[in-house]
Short mmCIF file of C-alpha atoms and ligand atoms in Angstrom, two decimals:
data_model
loop_
_atom_site.label_atom_id
_atom_site.label_comp_id
_atom_site.label_asym_id
_atom_site.label_seq_id
_atom_site.Cartn_x
_atom_site.Cartn_y
_atom_site.Cartn_z
CA MET A 1 -0.60 -4.47 23.80
CA ASP A 2 -0.93 -7.69 21.79
CA SER A 3 0.36 -10.97 23.17
CA CYS A 4 0.84 -14.51 21.90
CA ASP A 5 2.61 -17.78 22.77
CA ALA A 6 5.16 -17.43 19.95
CA LEU A 7 6.06 -14.33 17.97
CA ILE A 8 7.72 -15.02 14.62
CA VAL A 9 9.50 -12.16 12.89
CA GLY A 10 9.38 -12.83 9.12
CA GLY A 11 6.75 -14.65 7.06
CA GLY A 12 9.05 -16.25 4.44
CA PRO A 13 9.37 -20.06 4.13
CA ALA A 14 11.24 -20.36 7.46
CA GLY A 15 8.72 -18.34 9.44
CA SER A 16 5.61 -19.83 7.84
CA SER A 17 6.86 -23.45 8.22
CA CYS A 18 7.60 -22.86 11.88
CA ALA A 19 4.23 -21.15 12.38
CA TRP A 20 2.41 -24.00 10.63
CA ARG A 21 3.91 -26.67 12.89
CA LEU A 22 3.38 -24.59 16.06
CA ARG A 23 -0.26 -23.97 15.12
CA GLN A 24 -0.71 -27.72 14.64
CA ALA A 25 0.46 -28.11 18.24
CA GLY A 26 -2.16 -25.59 19.36
CA LEU A 27 0.04 -22.54 20.11
CA ASP A 28 -1.20 -19.00 19.55
CA VAL A 29 1.27 -17.81 16.90
CA LEU A 30 1.68 -14.27 15.58
CA VAL A 31 3.80 -13.57 12.48
CA VAL A 32 5.03 -10.01 11.98
CA ASP A 33 6.40 -9.02 8.60
CA ALA A 34 7.56 -5.67 7.26
CA ALA A 35 6.04 -6.53 3.89
CA VAL A 36 2.42 -6.88 2.87
CA PHE A 37 1.65 -10.25 1.27
CA PRO A 38 1.65 -11.31 -1.48
CA ARG A 39 5.19 -9.91 -1.55
CA ASP A 40 8.00 -10.88 -3.86
CA LYS A 41 11.46 -12.00 -2.83
CA VAL A 42 14.66 -11.92 -4.85
CA CYS A 43 14.99 -15.61 -5.72
CA ALA A 44 15.13 -17.96 -8.70
CA GLY A 45 12.21 -19.86 -7.16
CA TRP A 46 13.59 -23.36 -7.58
CA ILE A 47 12.67 -25.95 -4.95
CA THR A 48 13.83 -29.54 -4.52
CA PRO A 49 11.43 -32.46 -3.79
CA PRO A 50 12.31 -32.61 -0.03
CA VAL A 51 10.69 -29.17 0.28
CA VAL A 52 7.44 -30.54 -1.13
CA SER A 53 7.48 -33.53 1.22
CA ALA A 54 8.60 -31.62 4.34
CA LEU A 55 5.73 -29.20 3.81
CA ASP A 56 3.31 -31.96 2.91
CA LEU A 57 2.41 -29.72 -0.01
CA ASP A 58 -0.76 -30.66 -1.88
CA THR A 59 0.64 -29.99 -5.34
CA GLU A 60 -2.74 -30.39 -7.04
CA ASP A 61 -4.20 -27.69 -4.83
CA TYR A 62 -1.08 -25.55 -5.12
CA ARG A 63 -0.99 -25.50 -8.91
CA GLN A 64 -4.56 -24.09 -9.14
CA GLY A 65 -3.87 -20.62 -10.52
CA ARG A 66 -0.21 -20.73 -9.50
CA THR A 67 3.02 -21.53 -11.32
CA PHE A 68 4.41 -24.98 -10.51
CA GLN A 69 6.96 -25.93 -13.13
CA PRO A 70 8.37 -29.49 -13.01
CA ILE A 71 12.08 -29.71 -13.82
CA THR A 72 13.28 -32.90 -15.48
CA ALA A 73 16.59 -31.80 -17.01
CA PHE A 74 19.33 -29.15 -16.83
CA ARG A 75 21.67 -27.44 -19.23
CA VAL A 76 25.02 -26.63 -17.65
CA GLY A 77 27.93 -24.73 -19.15
CA LEU A 78 30.39 -21.89 -18.81
CA ILE A 79 29.58 -18.30 -19.66
CA SER A 80 31.09 -17.83 -23.14
CA GLY A 81 32.58 -21.28 -22.73
CA GLY A 82 31.44 -23.31 -25.75
CA ARG A 83 29.44 -26.52 -25.58
CA ASP A 84 26.80 -27.01 -22.84
CA VAL A 85 26.03 -30.32 -21.17
CA HIS A 86 22.38 -31.35 -21.34
CA THR A 87 21.44 -33.76 -18.53
CA LYS A 88 18.06 -35.47 -18.67
CA TYR A 89 16.50 -37.20 -15.68
CA GLY A 90 13.19 -38.17 -17.27
CA HIS A 91 11.22 -37.43 -14.10
CA PRO A 92 10.81 -34.31 -11.95
CA VAL A 93 13.90 -33.66 -9.81
CA SER A 94 12.91 -30.12 -8.83
CA TYR A 95 10.14 -27.58 -9.32
CA GLY A 96 9.90 -23.92 -10.22
CA ILE A 97 7.64 -21.68 -8.14
CA ARG A 98 7.14 -17.92 -7.94
CA ARG A 99 7.98 -16.56 -4.50
CA CYS A 100 5.13 -14.03 -4.56
CA GLU A 101 2.73 -17.00 -4.77
CA PHE A 102 4.60 -19.64 -2.76
CA ASP A 103 5.30 -17.54 0.33
CA HIS A 104 1.77 -16.15 0.41
CA TYR A 105 0.25 -19.64 0.08
CA LEU A 106 2.37 -21.08 2.92
CA LEU A 107 1.74 -18.16 5.21
CA ARG A 108 -2.03 -18.36 4.75
CA ARG A 109 -1.97 -22.12 5.16
CA SER A 110 -0.04 -21.84 8.44
CA GLY A 111 -3.13 -20.60 10.27
CA ALA A 112 -1.06 -18.09 12.23
CA ARG A 113 -2.23 -14.56 12.96
CA LEU A 114 -0.44 -12.03 10.77
CA LYS A 115 0.62 -8.45 11.29
CA ALA A 116 1.78 -7.39 7.84
CA GLY A 117 3.44 -4.12 6.92
CA VAL A 118 4.97 -3.86 10.41
CA ARG A 119 8.76 -3.57 10.64
CA VAL A 120 10.32 -4.79 13.88
CA THR A 121 12.54 -2.01 15.14
CA SER A 122 12.90 -2.70 18.84
CA ILE A 123 13.29 -5.85 20.90
CA ARG A 124 13.73 -5.81 24.64
CA ARG A 125 13.35 -8.19 27.56
CA ALA A 126 10.88 -7.32 30.33
CA GLY A 127 9.70 -9.59 33.14
CA GLY A 128 10.90 -12.79 31.43
CA GLN A 129 9.06 -11.93 28.20
CA TRP A 130 10.05 -10.30 24.92
CA MET A 131 8.62 -6.89 24.09
CA VAL A 132 8.66 -6.11 20.39
CA ASN A 133 8.11 -2.55 19.14
CA ASP A 134 6.73 -1.92 22.66
CA ALA A 135 3.48 -3.30 21.24
CA ILE A 136 3.67 -7.10 21.31
CA ARG A 137 4.60 -9.32 24.24
CA ALA A 138 5.62 -13.00 23.93
CA PRO A 139 7.61 -15.54 25.97
CA LEU A 140 9.13 -16.92 22.74
CA LEU A 141 10.62 -14.93 19.86
CA ILE A 142 11.59 -16.67 16.62
CA GLY A 143 13.83 -14.83 14.17
CA ALA A 144 12.85 -15.67 10.58
CA GLY A 145 13.62 -12.27 9.11
CA GLY A 146 16.18 -13.41 6.55
CA GLN A 147 19.70 -12.07 6.14
CA PHE A 148 19.02 -8.82 8.00
CA CYS A 149 16.81 -10.28 10.71
CA PRO A 150 16.49 -7.99 13.75
CA VAL A 151 16.22 -11.01 16.10
CA ALA A 152 19.54 -12.37 14.78
CA ARG A 153 21.08 -8.96 15.42
CA ALA A 154 19.65 -8.90 18.93
CA MET A 155 21.03 -12.39 19.62
CA ASN A 156 24.43 -12.24 17.97
CA GLY A 157 25.19 -8.53 17.71
CA VAL A 158 27.83 -8.37 15.02
CA ALA A 159 27.23 -9.72 11.54
CA SER A 160 28.34 -13.25 10.74
CA THR A 161 31.72 -13.81 9.13
CA ALA A 162 30.30 -16.50 6.83
CA PRO A 163 30.86 -15.98 3.08
CA LEU A 164 28.36 -13.57 1.54
CA VAL A 165 26.80 -14.31 -1.83
CA VAL A 166 25.73 -11.20 -3.73
CA ALA A 167 23.17 -11.70 -6.44
CA GLN A 168 21.07 -9.92 -9.01
CA GLU A 169 17.85 -11.37 -10.35
CA ALA A 170 14.96 -10.41 -12.61
CA GLU A 171 11.64 -12.20 -13.13
CA PHE A 172 9.31 -11.07 -15.87
CA PRO A 173 6.39 -12.42 -17.94
CA ILE A 174 6.99 -13.68 -21.45
CA GLU A 175 4.56 -12.70 -24.18
CA ALA A 176 2.02 -15.49 -24.84
CA ASN A 177 3.34 -15.99 -28.40
CA ASP A 178 6.88 -16.30 -27.17
CA VAL A 179 6.21 -19.05 -24.61
CA ALA A 180 5.92 -21.80 -27.22
CA SER A 181 8.87 -20.52 -29.22
CA SER A 182 11.06 -19.76 -26.19
CA ALA A 183 14.61 -21.07 -26.57
CA ILE A 184 14.48 -22.02 -22.90
CA GLU A 185 12.57 -25.17 -22.08
CA GLY A 186 10.56 -24.90 -18.87
CA GLU A 187 11.64 -28.42 -17.87
CA ALA A 188 15.34 -27.65 -18.28
CA PRO A 189 16.74 -24.64 -16.39
CA GLU A 190 20.10 -23.43 -17.65
CA LEU A 191 23.07 -22.87 -15.35
CA TYR A 192 26.22 -21.13 -16.56
CA PHE A 193 29.28 -20.81 -14.37
CA CYS A 194 31.46 -17.70 -14.40
CA ARG A 195 34.85 -18.43 -15.96
CA ASP A 196 36.63 -17.68 -12.67
CA LEU A 197 34.13 -20.06 -10.99
CA LYS A 198 33.27 -17.47 -8.34
CA GLY A 199 29.61 -17.73 -9.14
CA TYR A 200 27.05 -18.79 -11.68
CA GLY A 201 24.17 -17.39 -13.68
CA TRP A 202 20.84 -19.02 -14.39
CA CYS A 203 18.10 -18.70 -16.92
CA PHE A 204 14.93 -20.43 -15.89
CA ARG A 205 11.50 -20.42 -17.53
CA LYS A 206 8.64 -21.14 -15.17
CA GLY A 207 5.53 -21.42 -17.28
CA LYS A 208 4.91 -17.90 -18.57
CA TYR A 209 7.68 -16.29 -16.54
CA LEU A 210 11.37 -16.03 -17.16
CA ASN A 211 13.77 -15.75 -14.25
CA VAL A 212 17.34 -14.67 -14.98
CA GLY A 213 20.02 -13.99 -12.42
CA LEU A 214 23.60 -14.33 -11.32
CA GLY A 215 25.17 -14.84 -7.89
CA ARG A 216 28.81 -14.34 -6.94
CA LEU A 217 31.04 -14.17 -3.93
CA ASP A 218 32.68 -11.00 -5.19
CA ARG A 219 30.50 -7.90 -4.76
CA GLN A 220 32.65 -5.53 -6.82
CA SER A 221 32.58 -7.55 -10.01
CA LEU A 222 28.86 -8.38 -9.86
CA PRO A 223 27.59 -5.62 -12.21
CA ARG A 224 30.22 -6.50 -14.85
CA ALA A 225 29.52 -10.22 -14.50
CA THR A 226 25.74 -9.77 -14.91
CA SER A 227 26.19 -7.55 -17.93
CA GLU A 228 28.51 -10.15 -19.54
CA PHE A 229 25.97 -12.85 -18.75
CA ILE A 230 23.15 -10.94 -20.45
CA THR A 231 25.32 -10.35 -23.53
CA PHE A 232 26.07 -14.10 -23.58
CA LEU A 233 22.38 -15.07 -23.26
CA THR A 234 21.42 -12.61 -25.98
CA ARG A 235 24.11 -13.98 -28.34
CA LYS A 236 22.82 -17.50 -27.65
CA GLY A 237 19.27 -16.37 -28.55
CA LYS A 238 18.00 -17.17 -25.06
CA ILE A 239 16.66 -13.68 -24.46
CA SER A 240 15.82 -11.00 -26.98
CA ALA A 241 18.21 -8.13 -27.59
CA GLY A 242 17.14 -5.12 -25.59
CA THR A 243 15.36 -7.19 -22.93
CA GLY A 244 17.33 -5.16 -20.34
CA PRO A 245 16.04 -6.94 -17.20
CA ARG A 246 15.15 -4.75 -14.23
CA TRP A 247 17.58 -6.21 -11.74
CA ARG A 248 16.80 -6.67 -8.09
CA GLY A 249 19.75 -7.31 -5.82
CA HIS A 250 20.19 -9.19 -2.58
CA ALA A 251 23.01 -10.56 -0.46
CA TYR A 252 22.96 -13.55 1.87
CA SER A 253 25.40 -15.70 3.76
CA VAL A 254 25.80 -19.38 3.07
CA TYR A 255 26.24 -22.02 5.72
CA GLN A 256 29.85 -22.48 6.70
CA SER A 257 29.75 -23.96 10.13
CA PRO A 258 27.57 -23.35 13.14
CA ASP A 259 29.56 -20.17 13.91
CA ARG A 260 26.70 -18.19 15.36
CA ARG A 261 24.21 -18.81 18.08
CA VAL A 262 20.78 -19.91 16.96
CA VAL A 263 19.26 -20.38 20.42
CA GLY A 264 19.02 -18.13 23.48
CA ASP A 265 16.60 -17.72 26.36
CA GLY A 266 13.19 -17.57 24.71
CA MET A 267 14.81 -16.95 21.33
CA MET A 268 15.57 -18.99 18.19
CA LEU A 269 16.77 -18.29 14.65
CA VAL A 270 15.59 -20.12 11.53
CA GLY A 271 16.29 -19.97 7.77
CA ASP A 272 18.52 -17.23 6.38
CA ALA A 273 18.51 -15.55 9.78
CA ALA A 274 20.54 -18.56 10.95
CA GLY A 275 22.64 -18.48 7.73
CA LEU A 276 21.71 -21.93 6.46
CA ALA A 277 21.74 -21.72 2.64
CA TYR A 278 23.73 -24.44 0.88
CA PRO A 279 27.13 -23.05 -0.10
CA GLU A 280 27.46 -24.91 -3.40
CA SER A 281 24.12 -23.97 -4.94
CA GLY A 282 22.79 -21.12 -2.80
CA GLU A 283 19.59 -23.13 -2.20
CA GLY A 284 18.01 -21.64 0.88
CA ILE A 285 14.32 -22.57 0.79
CA ARG A 286 14.89 -26.17 1.84
CA PRO A 287 17.08 -25.25 4.84
CA ALA A 288 14.57 -22.50 5.71
CA VAL A 289 11.66 -24.95 5.75
CA GLU A 290 13.56 -27.72 7.53
CA SER A 291 14.95 -25.42 10.21
CA GLY A 292 11.51 -23.86 10.75
CA LEU A 293 10.04 -27.31 11.36
CA LEU A 294 12.94 -28.42 13.60
CA ALA A 295 12.63 -25.26 15.68
CA ALA A 296 8.89 -25.82 16.12
CA GLU A 297 9.47 -29.41 17.23
CA ALA A 298 11.98 -28.24 19.85
CA VAL A 299 9.49 -25.64 21.08
CA VAL A 300 6.74 -28.23 21.46
CA ALA A 301 9.13 -30.59 23.27
CA ALA A 302 10.10 -27.78 25.67
CA SER A 303 6.53 -27.76 27.10
CA ALA A 304 6.36 -23.99 27.64
CA ASP A 305 9.77 -23.78 29.38
CA TYR A 306 11.63 -21.66 26.82
CA SER A 307 14.96 -21.34 28.59
CA GLY A 308 18.00 -21.62 26.32
CA GLU A 309 18.79 -24.95 27.98
CA ARG A 310 15.38 -26.43 27.09
CA LEU A 311 15.56 -25.17 23.50
CA ARG A 312 19.14 -26.36 22.95
CA SER A 313 17.95 -29.56 21.25
CA TYR A 314 17.17 -27.38 18.20
CA GLU A 315 20.81 -26.37 17.87
CA GLU A 316 21.88 -30.00 18.20
CA ARG A 317 19.41 -31.21 15.59
CA LEU A 318 20.46 -28.40 13.25
CA ARG A 319 24.08 -29.41 13.64
CA ALA A 320 23.21 -33.07 13.03
CA ARG A 321 21.16 -32.14 9.96
CA PHE A 322 23.50 -29.61 8.35
CA GLY A 323 26.83 -30.68 9.85
CA ALA A 324 29.90 -28.51 9.86
CA ARG A 325 30.09 -27.85 6.15
CA SER A 326 33.11 -25.76 5.49
CA VAL A 327 33.50 -23.54 2.47
CA PRO A 328 37.12 -23.20 1.42
CA SER A 329 37.84 -19.58 0.70
CA ALA A 330 40.38 -20.21 -2.06
CA LEU A 331 37.92 -20.56 -4.93
CA SER A 332 34.32 -19.89 -4.15
CA ALA A 333 31.30 -20.99 -2.20
CA MET A 334 29.82 -22.38 -5.36
CA VAL A 335 32.60 -24.60 -6.67
CA PRO A 336 34.70 -26.52 -4.16
CA ALA A 337 38.30 -25.40 -4.04
CA GLN A 338 39.92 -28.76 -4.55
CA PHE A 339 39.72 -28.13 -8.29
CA GLY A 340 41.94 -25.55 -9.95
CA THR A 341 39.96 -23.27 -12.26
CA SER A 342 41.26 -24.70 -15.52
CA VAL A 343 40.64 -28.28 -14.40
CA ALA A 344 37.20 -27.31 -13.15
CA ARG A 345 36.37 -25.62 -16.47
CA GLN A 346 37.20 -28.86 -18.27
CA LEU A 347 35.16 -30.89 -15.79
CA LEU A 348 32.15 -28.66 -16.42
CA LYS A 349 32.17 -29.90 -20.01
CA THR A 350 32.14 -33.55 -18.93
CA PRO A 351 28.62 -35.09 -18.82
CA ALA A 352 29.40 -37.56 -16.00
CA PHE A 353 30.91 -34.86 -13.78
CA VAL A 354 28.05 -32.46 -14.45
CA ARG A 355 25.45 -35.09 -13.65
CA HIS A 356 26.99 -36.80 -10.63
CA VAL A 357 28.83 -33.93 -8.98
CA VAL A 358 27.40 -30.58 -10.09
CA LEU A 359 23.76 -31.61 -10.28
CA ASP A 360 23.30 -34.67 -8.09
CA ARG A 361 25.66 -33.65 -5.33
CA TRP A 362 25.81 -29.84 -5.27
CA PHE A 363 22.36 -28.86 -6.55
CA LEU A 364 20.06 -31.77 -5.81
CA HIS A 365 21.80 -33.27 -2.75
CA ALA A 366 20.73 -36.65 -4.09
C1 FAD B 1 19.14 -14.11 -6.26
C2 FAD B 1 18.76 -15.22 -5.34
C3 FAD B 1 18.28 -16.40 -5.87
C4 FAD B 1 17.90 -17.45 -5.01
N1 FAD B 1 17.38 -18.57 -5.57
C5 FAD B 1 17.01 -19.59 -4.78
C6 FAD B 1 16.38 -20.74 -5.33
O1 FAD B 1 16.13 -20.82 -6.53
N2 FAD B 1 16.05 -21.75 -4.49
C7 FAD B 1 16.30 -21.70 -3.16
O2 FAD B 1 16.01 -22.67 -2.45
N3 FAD B 1 16.85 -20.60 -2.60
C8 FAD B 1 17.20 -19.54 -3.36
N4 FAD B 1 17.70 -18.40 -2.80
C9 FAD B 1 17.80 -18.33 -1.32
C10 FAD B 1 16.40 -18.11 -0.72
O3 FAD B 1 15.76 -17.03 -1.36
C11 FAD B 1 16.48 -17.83 0.79
O4 FAD B 1 17.37 -18.74 1.37
C12 FAD B 1 15.11 -17.98 1.44
O5 FAD B 1 14.24 -16.95 1.00
C13 FAD B 1 15.21 -17.91 2.96
O6 FAD B 1 13.92 -17.91 3.52
P1 FAD B 1 13.67 -17.19 4.93
O7 FAD B 1 12.25 -17.49 5.27
O8 FAD B 1 14.74 -17.53 5.87
O9 FAD B 1 13.82 -15.62 4.65
P2 FAD B 1 13.08 -14.65 3.63
O10 FAD B 1 12.42 -15.41 2.56
O11 FAD B 1 14.08 -13.62 3.27
O12 FAD B 1 11.92 -13.98 4.50
C14 FAD B 1 12.26 -13.04 5.49
C15 FAD B 1 11.03 -12.18 5.78
O13 FAD B 1 11.33 -11.36 6.91
C16 FAD B 1 10.80 -10.07 6.72
N5 FAD B 1 11.57 -9.12 7.51
C17 FAD B 1 12.88 -8.82 7.37
N6 FAD B 1 13.25 -7.88 8.29
C18 FAD B 1 12.13 -7.60 9.00
C19 FAD B 1 11.86 -6.72 10.09
N7 FAD B 1 12.80 -5.92 10.63
N8 FAD B 1 10.60 -6.66 10.58
C20 FAD B 1 9.61 -7.45 10.06
N9 FAD B 1 9.82 -8.30 9.02
C21 FAD B 1 11.06 -8.38 8.52
C22 FAD B 1 10.92 -9.85 5.22
O14 FAD B 1 9.98 -8.88 4.75
C23 FAD B 1 10.65 -11.24 4.65
O15 FAD B 1 9.30 -11.42 4.28
C24 FAD B 1 18.06 -17.33 -3.61
C25 FAD B 1 18.55 -16.15 -3.08
C26 FAD B 1 18.88 -15.09 -3.93
C27 FAD B 1 19.39 -13.81 -3.33
#
């Protein structure tokens, strides 16, 4: 039987950020993850500057042997919709990372003990402690297992009713000769909205890697939408004919309102397990990191009394930080419903709207 002060299920950005802060406070922290690191995660791998500052990331150290692509501009348009809008910022407003590197780096840096390749299958309460897989005992259990987190299931039972984004993504290396001649600038990711505005596709070069994907609220039409997107990118000369990406799929809920519990007796949820991704952009790394840190601060403040009452400050701070964002169901989680589709399609061709609303407000939260 292993034991620790805090057991974190999931070593993604939420779990590793929480572990890092708890270790700094001197707790014995054990992270259990079903995967063996370095592991990949279906993700475009785009992070905003608040992630770098919240993590106090030493970017010089990080970029040694890892991909760290500054983003200073964006191209935004409609799939098969004519002219794109090119918005230049002239300084880095985001960065591109590879999740297989980023998550591994953060987890190692956290200083927590790690049990990798161990899937959590059972959680039960015994003598005021949590027993996980009948092999690990802890007074505090933190659910950082993403969309299908077993701790979230144990706390909330039924799945959340929040809108579910379904996505397909592929990340692959580009031949050395093709990097210089690539039609996609590393500094300027390309975002193309579906014509019904129920999702968007992206094409993003991070150094020697290309990441292509598409996310939608409508599961049934996802395969058709991704195939149309690839045809569109090929016609535009962005990817070579016959590239045929090997898609990896994933689904996750975006933050609608605090509709599910995130705190219980000796139990907390962080990151995707708490359903915190931004509805407009799908950005989930920043909320994962911020919630992981907030949860750790609440734990430290609770001074080893992990009753739901003592940990409640986490829920309050989460609510204060993320508010009660509501996603109108009429259009999509990605494009607010106050615009009709035809008006929105026109707006997406307007440089001022793209810069101030789509990019600054929805994607960069500036
Ligand atoms: C296609 C796509 C593109 C995206 N692009 C971006 C982007 O560019 N930028 C951005 O900010 N966000 C993006 N996101 C969202 C982002 O990937 C997530 O919000 C983020 O990974 C959440 O981090 P997390 O730590 O909560 O969970 P995760 O990163 O999902 O980590 C959860 C961990 O828990 C482990 N786990 C799960 N179940 C168990 C179990 N039973 N036992 C043990 N371990 C378990 C998993 O192995 C995993 O390592 C994207 C999502 C998708 C689907």
